[in-house]
Amino acid sequence: MTNKINQLFANSKNRKLLSLYFCAGCPTLEGTGEVIKTMQRRGIAMIEVGIPFSDPLADGPVIQGAATQALKNGMNLKTLFAQLKAIKDEVEIPLVLMGYLNPILRYGFEAFCQSCVESGVSGMIIPDLPFKDYQDIVKPIADKYDLRVIMLITPETTEDRIRFIDNHTDGFIYMVSSAAITGAQKSFDDAKQDYFRRINAMDLRNPRMIGFGISNKQTLEAAQQNANGAIIGSKFVTLLNESSNADEALDRLFEALEK
């Protein structure tokens, strides 16, 4: 069976995809499955499920706050996998786990991959994974379990490096809109637009999704015009925390994306 991430992009060549991030275990420990099912029902194409960690280097205050709350609520990888396993048969869209190396290595990387398969996860994003470790250690195990390891690129990533990543990964490339931490932005300036166009012109093998800073119509359209779709994190996490109800948070998100 084809990996769901590959399937999604193969079936949606002309669709502008929307992927959302939320942190597992926030706002409530038990709500993770319900949030995922609600997102799927409301047409979200792919979901990034955050693994809470005490020192999330790439994340801004909103996602850091969500991780702190989730840890206080008692969320950990064992609990998360149990929750995902419970809804596995109801989830058709790709789930991507996003987390830092420390908790994953503590769990054991092979055990982590095995649990991903058992709970219906299609891939992972590990922001602090060095590329050499990915190639030498992580990729062979992930490939064995047919899991995709998604790599990030930023405006500072060189063309050679981007081509190297494109040639050695599968699934999609996560284009970070800026070299800063996560967080909602009102617009993408000329420098970011130039970066999007530059990557477009490279004609990469992998599909691309743009994330970091998408929170309104202007940023969403810029992302969707320059890639296969957009990833929204901080904005949705904020709305979910405010309402504690995924349907209501999505109503407010869709409304914000119209403005």
Tab-separated table of C-alpha atoms in Angstrom:
chain	number	residue	atom	x	y	z
A	1	MET	CA	0.000	0.000	0.000
A	2	THR	CA	1.351	3.448	-0.920
A	3	ASN	CA	2.310	5.754	1.915
A	4	LYS	CA	-0.583	8.179	2.568
A	5	ILE	CA	1.641	11.248	2.179
A	6	ASN	CA	2.711	10.171	-1.318
A	7	GLN	CA	-0.886	9.249	-2.117
A	8	LEU	CA	-2.150	12.683	-1.051
A	9	PHE	CA	0.224	14.562	-3.360
A	10	ALA	CA	-0.267	12.115	-6.246
A	11	ASN	CA	-4.046	12.625	-6.066
A	12	SER	CA	-4.024	16.391	-5.626
A	13	LYS	CA	-1.769	17.822	-8.304
A	14	ASN	CA	-3.944	20.913	-8.780
A	15	ARG	CA	-5.436	21.182	-5.302
A	16	LYS	CA	-4.168	23.764	-2.875
A	17	LEU	CA	-3.734	21.682	0.245
A	18	LEU	CA	-4.214	22.867	3.799
A	19	SER	CA	-2.386	21.087	6.597
A	20	LEU	CA	-2.760	21.981	10.266
A	21	TYR	CA	-0.506	21.499	13.270
A	22	PHE	CA	-1.645	21.076	16.862
A	23	CYS	CA	0.122	19.843	19.966
A	24	ALA	CA	-1.047	16.454	21.267
A	25	GLY	CA	-2.463	16.704	24.784
A	26	CYS	CA	-3.374	20.403	24.565
A	27	PRO	CA	-5.798	21.872	25.538
A	28	THR	CA	-6.839	18.530	27.118
A	29	LEU	CA	-5.027	15.221	27.539
A	30	GLU	CA	-7.895	13.138	26.179
A	31	GLY	CA	-8.908	15.394	23.272
A	32	THR	CA	-6.268	14.438	20.691
A	33	GLY	CA	-8.358	11.861	18.800
A	34	GLU	CA	-11.387	14.139	18.667
A	35	VAL	CA	-9.341	17.058	17.281
A	36	ILE	CA	-7.937	14.816	14.514
A	37	LYS	CA	-11.349	13.390	13.552
A	38	THR	CA	-12.879	16.878	13.491
A	39	MET	CA	-10.107	18.213	11.242
A	40	GLN	CA	-10.579	15.309	8.843
A	41	ARG	CA	-14.346	15.864	8.726
A	42	ARG	CA	-13.803	19.567	7.984
A	43	GLY	CA	-11.597	18.882	4.955
A	44	ILE	CA	-8.065	19.330	6.307
A	45	ALA	CA	-5.727	17.415	3.966
A	46	MET	CA	-2.956	16.408	6.360
A	47	ILE	CA	-2.334	16.808	10.093
A	48	GLU	CA	0.898	17.464	11.953
A	49	VAL	CA	0.602	16.156	15.485
A	50	GLY	CA	3.109	17.822	17.820
A	51	ILE	CA	4.945	15.717	20.387
A	52	PRO	CA	5.306	18.019	23.414
A	53	PHE	CA	8.868	18.655	24.571
A	54	SER	CA	10.275	20.883	27.294
A	55	ASP	CA	12.789	22.644	25.029
A	56	PRO	CA	11.247	23.182	21.552
A	57	LEU	CA	13.963	25.278	19.867
A	58	ALA	CA	12.202	26.129	16.588
A	59	ASP	CA	8.903	27.076	18.182
A	60	GLY	CA	7.536	30.454	19.143
A	61	PRO	CA	5.689	31.269	22.383
A	62	VAL	CA	2.297	29.900	21.252
A	63	ILE	CA	3.537	26.392	20.455
A	64	GLN	CA	5.947	26.417	23.422
A	65	GLY	CA	2.991	27.259	25.660
A	66	ALA	CA	0.931	24.421	24.167
A	67	ALA	CA	3.786	21.958	24.745
A	68	THR	CA	4.150	23.075	28.374
A	69	GLN	CA	0.403	22.640	28.926
A	70	ALA	CA	0.408	19.214	27.244
A	71	LEU	CA	3.284	18.008	29.448
A	72	LYS	CA	1.443	19.304	32.544
A	73	ASN	CA	-1.619	17.389	31.351
A	74	GLY	CA	0.497	14.217	31.296
A	75	MET	CA	0.998	13.725	27.534
A	76	ASN	CA	3.903	11.529	26.451
A	77	LEU	CA	4.687	9.326	23.451
A	78	LYS	CA	3.236	6.162	24.985
A	79	THR	CA	-0.076	7.918	25.677
A	80	LEU	CA	-0.086	9.569	22.251
A	81	PHE	CA	0.436	6.297	20.392
A	82	ALA	CA	-2.366	4.669	22.412
A	83	GLN	CA	-4.722	7.543	21.506
A	84	LEU	CA	-3.792	7.382	17.806
A	85	LYS	CA	-4.187	3.611	17.738
A	86	ALA	CA	-7.711	3.979	19.133
A	87	ILE	CA	-8.806	6.110	16.135
A	88	LYS	CA	-6.597	4.496	13.469
A	89	ASP	CA	-9.470	2.887	11.549
A	90	GLU	CA	-11.378	6.173	11.343
A	91	VAL	CA	-8.521	8.294	9.991
A	92	GLU	CA	-7.887	8.282	6.238
A	93	ILE	CA	-5.731	11.409	5.868
A	94	PRO	CA	-1.968	11.399	6.513
A	95	LEU	CA	-0.759	12.024	10.055
A	96	VAL	CA	2.766	13.359	10.518
A	97	LEU	CA	4.347	13.432	13.969
A	98	MET	CA	6.404	16.537	14.650
A	99	GLY	CA	8.831	16.352	17.510
A	100	TYR	CA	12.371	16.797	18.736
A	101	LEU	CA	14.999	14.070	18.866
A	102	ASN	CA	15.253	13.723	22.641
A	103	PRO	CA	11.845	12.088	23.404
A	104	ILE	CA	12.059	9.977	20.216
A	105	LEU	CA	15.508	8.608	21.085
A	106	ARG	CA	14.397	7.922	24.651
A	107	TYR	CA	11.523	5.885	23.206
A	108	GLY	CA	13.968	4.130	20.833
A	109	PHE	CA	13.913	4.994	17.132
A	110	GLU	CA	12.971	1.547	15.839
A	111	ALA	CA	10.282	1.207	18.516
A	112	PHE	CA	9.056	4.693	17.530
A	113	CYS	CA	8.761	3.640	13.874
A	114	GLN	CA	6.964	0.451	14.844
A	115	SER	CA	4.486	2.416	16.989
A	116	CYS	CA	3.965	4.878	14.106
A	117	VAL	CA	2.906	2.029	11.813
A	118	GLU	CA	0.672	0.461	14.477
A	119	SER	CA	-1.089	3.785	15.090
A	120	GLY	CA	-1.546	4.911	11.488
A	121	VAL	CA	1.195	7.569	11.284
A	122	SER	CA	2.717	8.141	7.817
A	123	GLY	CA	5.749	10.262	8.565
A	124	MET	CA	7.684	12.497	10.918
A	125	ILE	CA	9.341	15.894	11.130
A	126	ILE	CA	12.298	16.115	13.514
A	127	PRO	CA	13.607	19.715	13.343
A	128	ASP	CA	16.829	19.044	15.271
A	129	LEU	CA	17.813	15.872	13.385
A	130	PRO	CA	21.245	16.389	11.730
A	131	PHE	CA	21.127	15.399	8.045
A	132	LYS	CA	24.085	13.027	8.384
A	133	ASP	CA	22.347	11.143	11.218
A	134	TYR	CA	19.197	11.057	9.082
A	135	GLN	CA	21.088	9.455	6.198
A	136	ASP	CA	23.230	7.043	8.224
A	137	ILE	CA	20.880	5.981	11.025
A	138	VAL	CA	17.309	7.235	10.677
A	139	LYS	CA	16.483	6.808	6.980
A	140	PRO	CA	17.292	3.059	6.718
A	141	ILE	CA	14.957	2.291	9.660
A	142	ALA	CA	12.210	4.675	8.487
A	143	ASP	CA	12.367	3.149	4.976
A	144	LYS	CA	11.975	-0.330	6.449
A	145	TYR	CA	8.657	0.796	7.958
A	146	ASP	CA	7.643	2.841	4.856
A	147	LEU	CA	7.663	6.083	6.875
A	148	ARG	CA	8.581	9.474	5.429
A	149	VAL	CA	11.075	11.721	7.208
A	150	ILE	CA	10.247	15.286	6.176
A	151	MET	CA	13.078	17.811	5.996
A	152	LEU	CA	12.850	21.576	6.444
A	153	ILE	CA	14.453	24.238	4.279
A	154	THR	CA	14.648	27.980	5.029
A	155	PRO	CA	15.511	31.119	3.007
A	156	GLU	CA	19.105	30.594	4.202
A	157	THR	CA	19.392	27.033	2.828
A	158	THR	CA	21.781	26.967	-0.142
A	159	GLU	CA	20.688	25.694	-3.550
A	160	ASP	CA	23.152	22.772	-3.340
A	161	ARG	CA	21.772	21.785	0.028
A	162	ILE	CA	18.165	22.008	-1.215
A	163	ARG	CA	18.968	19.766	-4.199
A	164	PHE	CA	20.750	17.335	-1.869
A	165	ILE	CA	17.698	17.202	0.431
A	166	ASP	CA	15.390	16.808	-2.575
A	167	ASN	CA	17.428	13.866	-3.882
A	168	HIS	CA	17.615	12.050	-0.540
A	169	THR	CA	14.105	12.461	0.862
A	170	ASP	CA	10.572	11.501	-0.098
A	171	GLY	CA	7.066	12.688	0.831
A	172	PHE	CA	7.351	16.467	0.703
A	173	ILE	CA	9.739	19.285	1.585
A	174	TYR	CA	8.692	21.637	4.386
A	175	MET	CA	9.534	25.183	3.277
A	176	VAL	CA	9.897	27.344	6.344
A	177	SER	CA	8.829	30.860	5.309
A	178	SER	CA	11.523	32.529	7.418
A	179	ALA	CA	14.569	31.572	9.455
A	180	ALA	CA	12.813	32.802	12.605
A	181	ILE	CA	10.729	30.766	15.061
A	182	THR	CA	7.090	29.804	14.438
A	183	GLY	CA	4.327	32.388	14.837
A	184	ALA	CA	1.534	34.089	12.898
A	185	GLN	CA	2.446	36.903	10.491
A	186	LYS	CA	0.219	39.420	8.696
A	187	SER	CA	2.017	39.302	5.344
A	188	PHE	CA	5.012	37.898	3.518
A	189	ASP	CA	7.481	40.601	2.461
A	190	ASP	CA	9.335	40.827	-0.881
A	191	ALA	CA	12.297	38.817	0.418
A	192	LYS	CA	10.018	35.882	1.327
A	193	GLN	CA	8.178	36.107	-1.998
A	194	ASP	CA	11.561	36.044	-3.795
A	195	TYR	CA	12.518	32.956	-1.808
A	196	PHE	CA	9.255	31.230	-2.808
A	197	ARG	CA	9.839	32.086	-6.489
A	198	ARG	CA	13.478	30.959	-6.333
A	199	ILE	CA	12.484	27.537	-4.985
A	200	ASN	CA	9.685	27.286	-7.564
A	201	ALA	CA	12.195	27.857	-10.350
A	202	MET	CA	14.360	24.958	-9.104
A	203	ASP	CA	11.756	22.447	-10.329
A	204	LEU	CA	12.291	20.034	-7.443
A	205	ARG	CA	11.286	16.384	-7.504
A	206	ASN	CA	9.397	16.516	-4.199
A	207	PRO	CA	6.176	18.452	-3.575
A	208	ARG	CA	6.524	21.391	-1.161
A	209	MET	CA	4.418	22.795	1.659
A	210	ILE	CA	5.010	26.270	3.112
A	211	GLY	CA	4.693	26.841	6.857
A	212	PHE	CA	5.523	29.333	9.657
A	213	GLY	CA	3.563	32.577	9.783
A	214	ILE	CA	0.389	31.696	7.830
A	215	SER	CA	-2.652	33.224	9.483
A	216	ASN	CA	-4.763	35.166	6.952
A	217	LYS	CA	-5.837	35.293	3.294
A	218	GLN	CA	-2.689	37.081	2.086
A	219	THR	CA	-0.215	34.626	3.647
A	220	LEU	CA	-2.354	31.588	2.735
A	221	GLU	CA	-2.646	32.586	-0.924
A	222	ALA	CA	1.079	33.386	-1.174
A	223	ALA	CA	1.863	29.917	0.173
A	224	GLN	CA	-0.661	28.119	-2.020
A	225	GLN	CA	0.472	29.938	-5.164
A	226	ASN	CA	4.100	29.004	-4.577
A	227	ALA	CA	3.827	25.431	-3.324
A	228	ASN	CA	1.414	22.485	-3.101
A	229	GLY	CA	-0.152	23.981	-0.023
A	230	ALA	CA	0.171	25.625	3.351
A	231	ILE	CA	0.776	24.456	6.909
A	232	ILE	CA	-0.794	26.449	9.731
A	233	GLY	CA	0.305	25.953	13.332
A	234	SER	CA	0.382	28.871	15.780
A	235	LYS	CA	-2.860	30.455	14.572
A	236	PHE	CA	-4.816	27.206	14.946
A	237	VAL	CA	-3.196	26.343	18.289
A	238	THR	CA	-4.229	29.775	19.630
A	239	LEU	CA	-7.834	29.327	18.454
A	240	LEU	CA	-8.025	25.780	19.817
A	241	ASN	CA	-6.760	26.949	23.214
A	242	GLU	CA	-9.264	29.793	23.288
A	243	SER	CA	-12.308	27.701	22.439
A	244	SER	CA	-11.273	24.167	23.586
A	245	ASN	CA	-13.506	22.969	20.749
A	246	ALA	CA	-11.990	21.894	17.412
A	247	ASP	CA	-15.113	22.688	15.360
A	248	GLU	CA	-15.314	26.192	16.792
A	249	ALA	CA	-11.551	26.733	16.338
A	250	LEU	CA	-11.843	25.657	12.688
A	251	ASP	CA	-14.825	27.983	12.116
A	252	ARG	CA	-12.726	30.868	13.400
A	253	LEU	CA	-9.662	29.793	11.419
A	254	PHE	CA	-11.571	29.571	8.126
A	255	GLU	CA	-13.075	32.976	8.853
A	256	ALA	CA	-9.595	34.463	9.483
A	257	LEU	CA	-8.313	32.963	6.226
A	258	GLU	CA	-10.997	34.825	4.282
A	259	LYS	CA	-9.687	38.224	5.454
